[in-house]
């Protein structure tokens, strides 16, 4: 079968570069392969409900530097909807769509893998996660932008921390993987970097804080939102119990700042960057990567290479089975974490 | 008396531009008037305890673009210390300091005014507040930098808000005056701006939010940390009672996001920029203003014009009595707030 | 006569903030006064040729942070076109436009003044010049953005200059007024700032360069494109004769770098920022100023206050006769230039 | 032999990240291996003339975000100096330096390779080139920063180009390799990208320019400083003959802008970013890469693995023979250049 009309969707949390992917797909698809395109709105909700928008060259003009996604996004999972797969098949048929390019993270791509492998819907995947925690690709787009924003924030905190000799705690994104914390913490010259992969000791943090003050500098502590202490009670924000059986009333950043104040007697302040990390214009690196992902995804469609996902290996874009790529979370290697530990304190 | 040796101190919260002021004072004082300088460390703690550092041309090289203050800062108030004034006089005499340039906000300058007017210690003031709430000057340095940082954050939030059709709440600095919220909210295209000067109606906010969604855009709400609702219970973070007699468990940003979710059924997320707003390199505007404040402060010393503070009026630097300048907080004029209200919703 | 339908145009060189003005005019005009709007394309070419575009709330959504102008611009002057005024009158009548808001510099506003004062076409002006050289207003929007960009460039040059102990020459905008050079040069810590208002001595520049090297730092020289040496031959780029009767083959920046190399024996490099200074997203300051100019311009229309231009005085927006405001170029005051001279060398 | 005291030098053009490498080397070397360090000033000039500076933990504090190099740089080549190798050996002996870490590009590392391989001076290399043209490593630090700066400039040019429907030509770094042009041009949405690897046709450029105007957009042309036309006369800046036998009077950017104006009748403007691309604070990516290069370089010293250079492969830092790594320039692969060609016009 040769594809002539291709559907595109973006699912899961948005991140800078989604529009660059879409533009890359459409520009090459239209100009080199004379494909037609249709956009499905809000991730899997689009094909489920037949919510489509036109997607030609005019639609992708000027979107390269814009964050977010012109197609909208959602966390809808067709396998949790009644007759989900059948409805998708019907809507693809109705729109005469021959293949789908799905841009998303573990969940969105997991659906694409099953639809492709089990139900014969031709899907090509493009990996996306702000957290950089997808295995099979060196980096995902959006991550470099997030790291840049967090690093700039940390840069700014040094001078105010030092003027008042205070501790500054910065909470960054990363529920299950500490990549943003690790990269921005290293780049920003943090004195402690706490990641979800390794329970942290509040006592260690306090001793790094104290040692930094002894050198007449003020400490910056970077903590991933999913990091957990091994000592001390961290209670979950939403009132639910955490894995220690505690109710958390605040984010880990604010909690940690209070613990540091209590244990060291030093003032501590917190910054919670939140969605600022995932919004706005992508970095040049992310635009490059996202655009190339788009160009290679449409090549995979042309080659009929379905069930595959594009991925970065070194400076090359390769193809890997989606199912394989989404089976395992890419977390921070303990050896790499140890490597940067030389800068703590 | 002609001054030959001048002391410089920075007090209160740090803000970008302090070093530019110090550099301006020293460069002109040394090169044009052949003055000597000494820096007092950590605001009024310095002259109180005789904690001094050398302050010549080499000390001010390269500090123009650096945030914070090379002299350190504190909130120490000599009128709350035993024999505070006497100890300051003794330390000034010991260091042979003829005049003091005090860079600070309401508190620091208030002390300078009294020392100058009541105790004959020759002081010149330079106004500083990130919040821009000092009357007698059009702007204070640091404010433009803070507004720029907050605006950039708001810019970034638009695309992520729209991709998921969520409400984004941004809490910015401003305990008593809403200048940062007003300027960054307007510049960032916020759909609601909430300031301490005027109690806000959560219902109004929710109706703006709803109307924005109806136009197929996602709303951004900017709220000053000191803003207060007139309806709804806002409980104070530190467990103390607020003016309504409520205990606040969270910042107003997080509280408001939850209220919006509860009342409109729309998802809301919060960003708390915190000290990122007051750290790091000053904007070009703030470097220009701070440098000129420094150049004019040393001219005031040379003229023996003590008890005065430099201030910006249009594009001119003028001198005003410190006592007068610090007597009244400059809050947002209701007419100006009404002017920007046209963009709400 | 009460205006009901208003035309808007932007003329002359573009600068960041034009779209913010347009948005301010339309949002307030539509929402508060129920006006209708029409946009004329490419400055005075629009009303001359009847080239109009619809201008309602949807047209101004999302344009606040965007540089350039959605209406296009040109340097067309109706007084140099046959029957220019008559054609404008006819086209305004045809579109049933009751009043014009003209956003532009000396030339565009000069036309508006004559059309308003001599020909009875109701015009309100909004001042715009990247160079900040319009008298009657403290600042024009776009200027702060340009200064910010130039300052950031200068910041970057310091480290590379010092690593190689080279002279770095930065040529910035400013044909007739040195405001961008003065502000960015001061903010960036330049060691020489050369402006069109005062012929510079290459010997002085070389002696500042040499003195900077003696202090073990590398010098940065900021030169406005319109600055002229009093010694040395500067030949004009376009092959025409300059006021010395010389042919200039290169920009002043490159010329000066070569002269410095020749006279001091030190390596020198040049950066020519060019249009980067006038493109892209406006700074928060410029968005604030431009938006308020728009809000007040529409108020002037409502008040029937024609022949006037909005202007910034301190923190207030006022109205002044256009004719008066455009009669004199605002150049750098020699006293102000002397003030910053303390940082040379 | 176990190294106890290590010398560090930086040679060639500076680029952002050099200080991050030095800090990484010293922090790990002192804290984990108890090494002592000495810095040699200005590349190979340092060991040639015995010009050394102390290099301990205090010297590397706060340098991570700073561009340039605290050790200075030069293009001195010891093989072109009388008794160069002997003098280096003597000075290393005098300082009791057991091993050298040399951070530099092709030239600096080429010297290190020969000193190590032919003269038994234990050297470890760290690759550095703003142009990213060193084979054996996926990326060099500094490159990402340069691309980011160029991309930001291109972003800014779009709006001003479109407001006046002009062509904007941006000349970026890259004498022999077009990596900066390629990455920034793609990321910035340029309509033509011209690189040294492939002679460009001015006619093609003009046809892309024309086609872009037909779509009602204004074109951006990115040209590497080393790009050369295959049609048209490009005359060399310095008066020397180029490979066509012509004298160039201007940079390729300015020359091309004039040719485009002449051939298409459209106005064109030029920006020459120059050294702005190599100065200032490194991007987060470059700080990460440079720091890890430093950490791994000191490990190579500890392992006695001399004559080797650290390199990036995917996300890993590996070691490769210096001699091999510097033998071949890494230029843009024609296939990759063709890939981005889809965006031209």
Coordinates of C-alpha atoms in Angstrom, one line a residue, chain A residues 12-14 16 18 42 66-70 72-75 145 149 152-157 159-164 166 168 237 249-251 254 258 269-282, chain B residues 12-14 16 18 42 66-70 72-75 145 149 152-157 159-164 166 168 237 249-251 254 258 269-282:
Chain A
X12 CA 0.4 13.9 26.3
X13 CA 2.0 16.9 27.9
X14 CA 3.1 19.6 25.4
X16 CA 8.6 23.0 22.9
X18 CA 6.0 19.8 18.6
X42 CA -6.1 16.8 21.0
X66 CA 6.3 28.6 18.6
X67 CA 5.9 26.5 21.6
X68 CA 2.8 24.3 22.3
X69 CA 1.1 22.4 19.5
X70 CA -1.2 23.8 16.8
X72 CA -3.8 20.6 20.7
X73 CA -3.1 17.7 23.0
X74 CA -4.8 15.4 25.6
X75 CA -4.2 12.3 27.6
X145 CA 14.7 24.1 26.3
X149 CA 15.2 27.8 31.3
X152 CA 18.9 30.6 33.6
X153 CA 16.8 30.6 36.7
X154 CA 19.6 29.0 38.8
X155 CA 22.1 31.5 37.3
X156 CA 19.9 34.3 38.6
X157 CA 19.6 32.8 42.1
X159 CA 23.7 36.5 43.3
X160 CA 20.6 37.0 45.5
X161 CA 21.5 33.9 47.5
X162 CA 25.0 35.3 48.1
X163 CA 23.9 38.9 49.0
X164 CA 21.9 37.5 51.9
X166 CA 20.6 32.3 52.1
X168 CA 17.9 28.8 47.5
X237 CA 0.5 17.7 48.2
X249 CA 0.9 19.1 52.0
X250 CA 3.5 20.8 49.9
X251 CA 5.9 20.3 47.0
X254 CA 9.1 23.9 49.8
X258 CA 11.8 24.2 55.6
X269 CA 13.8 30.3 49.9
X270 CA 12.0 28.3 47.2
X271 CA 11.4 28.8 43.5
X272 CA 8.9 26.5 41.7
X273 CA 9.3 27.0 38.0
X274 CA 6.4 24.8 37.0
X275 CA 5.0 25.0 33.4
X276 CA 7.4 27.8 32.5
X277 CA 9.8 24.9 31.8
X278 CA 7.6 23.4 29.1
X279 CA 6.2 26.6 27.4
X280 CA 7.5 29.1 24.9
X281 CA 9.9 29.0 22.0
X282 CA 12.1 26.0 21.6
Chain B
X12 CA 17.4 45.5 52.7
X13 CA 16.5 42.9 50.0
X14 CA 19.0 42.9 47.2
X16 CA 19.7 43.9 40.3
X18 CA 23.2 47.6 43.4
X42 CA 25.7 43.9 55.2
X66 CA 26.4 41.3 38.2
X67 CA 23.3 41.0 40.3
X68 CA 23.4 41.1 44.1
X69 CA 25.7 43.4 46.0
X70 CA 29.4 43.0 46.6
X72 CA 26.3 42.1 51.2
X73 CA 23.0 43.2 52.8
X74 CA 20.9 42.8 55.9
X75 CA 17.8 44.2 57.6
X145 CA 14.6 43.5 35.5
X149 CA 11.8 38.1 34.0
X152 CA 9.3 36.2 29.8
X153 CA 7.8 33.6 32.0
X154 CA 4.2 34.7 31.1
X155 CA 5.2 34.6 27.4
X156 CA 6.3 31.0 27.8
X157 CA 3.1 30.0 29.6
X159 CA 1.6 28.2 24.5
X160 CA 1.4 25.5 27.1
X161 CA -1.8 26.9 28.4
X162 CA -3.4 26.8 25.0
X163 CA -2.1 23.3 24.1
X164 CA -4.1 21.9 27.0
X166 CA -5.7 25.1 31.0
X168 CA -2.1 29.2 34.3
X237 CA 1.1 30.2 54.7
X249 CA -1.7 27.2 54.2
X250 CA -0.4 28.2 50.8
X251 CA 0.6 31.1 48.7
X254 CA -1.7 28.1 44.5
X258 CA -7.5 25.6 43.3
X269 CA -1.5 25.2 37.2
X270 CA 0.7 27.5 39.2
X271 CA 4.1 29.0 38.8
X272 CA 5.8 30.8 41.7
X273 CA 8.8 32.7 40.4
X274 CA 10.1 33.7 43.8
X275 CA 13.7 35.0 44.0
X276 CA 14.4 34.5 40.3
X277 CA 12.8 37.9 40.0
X278 CA 15.4 39.6 42.1
X279 CA 18.6 37.8 41.0
X280 CA 21.0 37.9 38.1
X281 CA 22.1 40.5 35.7
X282 CA 20.2 43.8 35.6

